[in-house]
XYZ file of C-alpha atoms in Angstrom:
203
model
C 96.902 84.388 111.272
C 96.571 83.415 114.603
C 94.911 85.136 118.059
C 98.372 86.676 119.334
C 97.991 85.737 123.298
C 98.275 89.478 125.819
C 102.107 89.030 126.993
C 100.565 89.072 130.509
C 98.381 85.781 130.021
C 102.553 84.282 128.798
C 104.061 85.527 132.161
C 101.228 83.435 134.465
C 100.701 80.661 131.869
C 101.981 77.051 133.090
C 105.190 75.351 130.998
C 102.441 73.488 128.412
C 100.721 76.650 127.962
C 103.184 78.548 127.587
C 105.286 76.077 125.846
C 101.887 75.615 123.118
C 102.459 79.216 122.377
C 106.358 80.507 122.026
C 107.675 76.338 121.108
C 107.791 77.339 117.571
C 109.312 80.431 117.471
C 112.218 79.353 117.104
C 112.369 76.443 114.116
C 112.351 73.049 115.981
C 113.915 73.922 119.043
C 111.571 74.179 121.907
C 114.257 74.122 124.318
C 114.277 78.174 123.451
C 110.586 78.814 124.904
C 111.608 76.420 127.790
C 114.466 78.161 129.199
C 112.191 80.878 128.897
C 109.791 79.479 130.741
C 112.321 79.440 133.374
C 113.105 83.288 133.219
C 109.504 85.006 133.279
C 108.265 87.400 134.257
C 108.375 89.714 131.426
C 107.706 93.710 131.327
C 107.705 93.658 127.536
C 108.163 91.428 124.015
C 111.403 92.715 124.247
C 112.724 91.626 127.104
C 111.272 88.403 126.210
C 113.117 88.620 122.300
C 116.229 89.434 124.476
C 115.599 86.645 126.680
C 115.058 83.692 123.424
C 117.961 85.105 121.059
C 120.318 85.185 124.721
C 119.348 81.834 124.653
C 120.334 80.892 121.629
C 123.567 82.421 121.663
C 125.039 81.395 124.606
C 124.233 77.837 123.724
C 127.101 75.315 122.904
C 127.908 74.890 119.388
C 126.686 72.061 119.150
C 122.893 73.000 119.814
C 123.410 76.389 117.854
C 124.086 74.030 114.982
C 121.396 71.495 115.092
C 119.072 74.484 115.653
C 120.558 76.099 111.712
C 120.015 72.503 110.230
C 116.613 72.829 111.745
C 116.035 75.273 108.944
C 114.566 73.787 105.392
C 115.534 74.576 102.323
C 114.404 77.369 100.660
C 112.011 75.291 98.546
C 113.269 72.049 98.635
C 112.310 68.175 98.927
C 110.510 68.589 102.563
C 108.646 71.820 100.722
C 107.818 70.072 98.073
C 106.113 66.550 99.944
C 104.714 68.670 102.242
C 106.778 68.121 105.005
C 107.797 72.218 106.545
C 106.601 73.498 109.500
C 103.309 75.461 109.520
C 105.900 78.954 109.869
C 107.563 77.138 107.100
C 105.444 76.774 105.084
C 103.370 80.586 105.061
C 106.777 82.177 105.553
C 108.197 80.159 101.846
C 104.812 80.482 100.610
C 104.154 84.465 101.541
C 107.766 84.786 99.309
C 106.799 83.051 95.982
C 108.533 79.679 96.541
C 105.722 77.546 96.267
C 104.740 79.168 92.863
C 108.075 79.289 91.677
C 108.815 78.319 87.258
C 111.058 74.843 86.423
C 114.643 77.549 85.612
C 113.626 79.265 89.069
C 113.160 75.529 90.734
C 116.800 74.388 89.435
C 118.239 77.410 90.622
C 117.167 77.265 93.847
C 117.969 73.264 93.645
C 121.353 74.566 92.858
C 122.124 77.597 94.652
C 120.958 74.366 97.839
C 122.774 72.415 96.569
C 126.281 74.752 96.280
C 125.672 75.739 99.728
C 125.508 72.967 101.441
C 128.796 72.047 99.662
C 130.533 75.133 101.326
C 128.835 75.247 104.101
C 127.423 72.383 104.688
C 124.221 73.399 106.474
C 121.099 74.855 104.784
C 120.895 78.637 103.712
C 118.966 80.731 105.938
C 117.429 84.088 104.929
C 113.926 85.401 106.537
C 112.253 85.170 103.229
C 109.067 87.900 104.616
C 112.011 90.071 103.609
C 112.594 88.787 100.820
C 110.894 87.892 97.159
C 112.104 85.363 94.880
C 114.556 87.498 92.946
C 116.215 89.289 96.118
C 116.911 85.338 97.908
C 118.931 84.419 95.015
C 121.020 87.159 94.645
C 121.251 86.948 98.393
C 122.060 83.402 97.654
C 124.753 84.429 95.119
C 126.064 87.057 97.480
C 126.788 84.530 100.170
C 128.239 81.431 98.494
C 131.441 84.154 98.201
C 131.718 84.368 101.937
C 133.467 82.614 104.435
C 132.386 79.150 106.606
C 132.841 81.929 110.423
C 130.610 84.990 108.587
C 127.674 82.412 107.896
C 127.785 80.794 110.278
C 126.507 84.111 112.224
C 124.663 85.280 109.105
C 122.591 82.127 109.582
C 121.899 82.793 113.181
C 121.227 86.552 112.427
C 118.733 85.964 109.607
C 117.803 83.151 112.014
C 116.143 85.595 115.194
C 114.995 88.043 112.160
C 112.708 84.752 111.521
C 112.114 84.756 115.501
C 111.235 88.523 115.922
C 108.453 88.705 113.099
C 106.836 85.348 114.938
C 106.666 86.592 118.122
C 104.979 90.256 116.375
C 102.222 87.662 115.499
C 101.976 85.237 118.025
C 102.376 87.894 121.382
C 99.814 90.750 122.302
C 102.176 93.189 124.295
C 102.255 96.904 125.481
C 105.070 97.564 123.094
C 106.359 95.986 119.432
C 109.557 94.336 118.092
C 111.659 96.548 115.209
C 110.028 94.336 112.463
C 107.566 96.377 110.462
C 109.406 98.548 107.710
C 106.765 101.199 105.621
C 107.087 100.902 102.608
C 106.272 104.991 99.970
C 106.064 104.782 96.428
C 106.882 107.593 94.132
C 105.309 107.846 90.348
C 106.123 111.266 88.055
C 104.541 112.594 85.094
C 107.824 113.052 83.907
C 106.200 114.413 80.503
C 104.786 117.553 83.848
C 107.304 117.402 86.154
C 104.390 116.358 89.017
C 103.205 113.967 90.843
C 101.443 111.077 88.636
C 97.934 111.632 88.938
C 94.714 108.777 88.776
C 97.809 106.109 88.844
C 95.772 102.610 90.871
C 97.988 100.436 92.682
C 97.853 97.265 93.850
C 99.934 95.066 97.020
C 100.517 91.611 96.719
């Protein structure tokens, strides 16, 4: 895990240091960090995130499409050949996409091809919010959408990815709303009360 840079440091950093810290928040689109640099200083991490996402929203169709197409296929050729960015490598590995069975790999390959054939772009989902099974379910569900819906969904997922990457990179007084809470209850169905002595392991 990288050491986060204080927001105050970014507010006074030169262009090279600023883009080194944030240039990969949007996949293969350092121009977003360039636009954010020109808008400094930022009073909060939320303001920085808003500026970066607004830059994408206001970009022309060509730049938006290039941003979308800069994202790799999930468990695709680039992943197998070790050609992903460091962020994408870690994110796909975190969802277990580097440890697929032959059957799972074939499913991803089939769905990647079907999605590209229909929409002409890669399938984008914030994999850190999913496991491999739920990603496959999202693939199947979203293949039923129209092109305009998928274009907006892709951008929304890119913004989720960016929020998580910013949260890792920048230390600020505020936090982006990227962290959920996990609650689980194991019941003793015979006694009708919470079970005792249950070990939990998160991996």
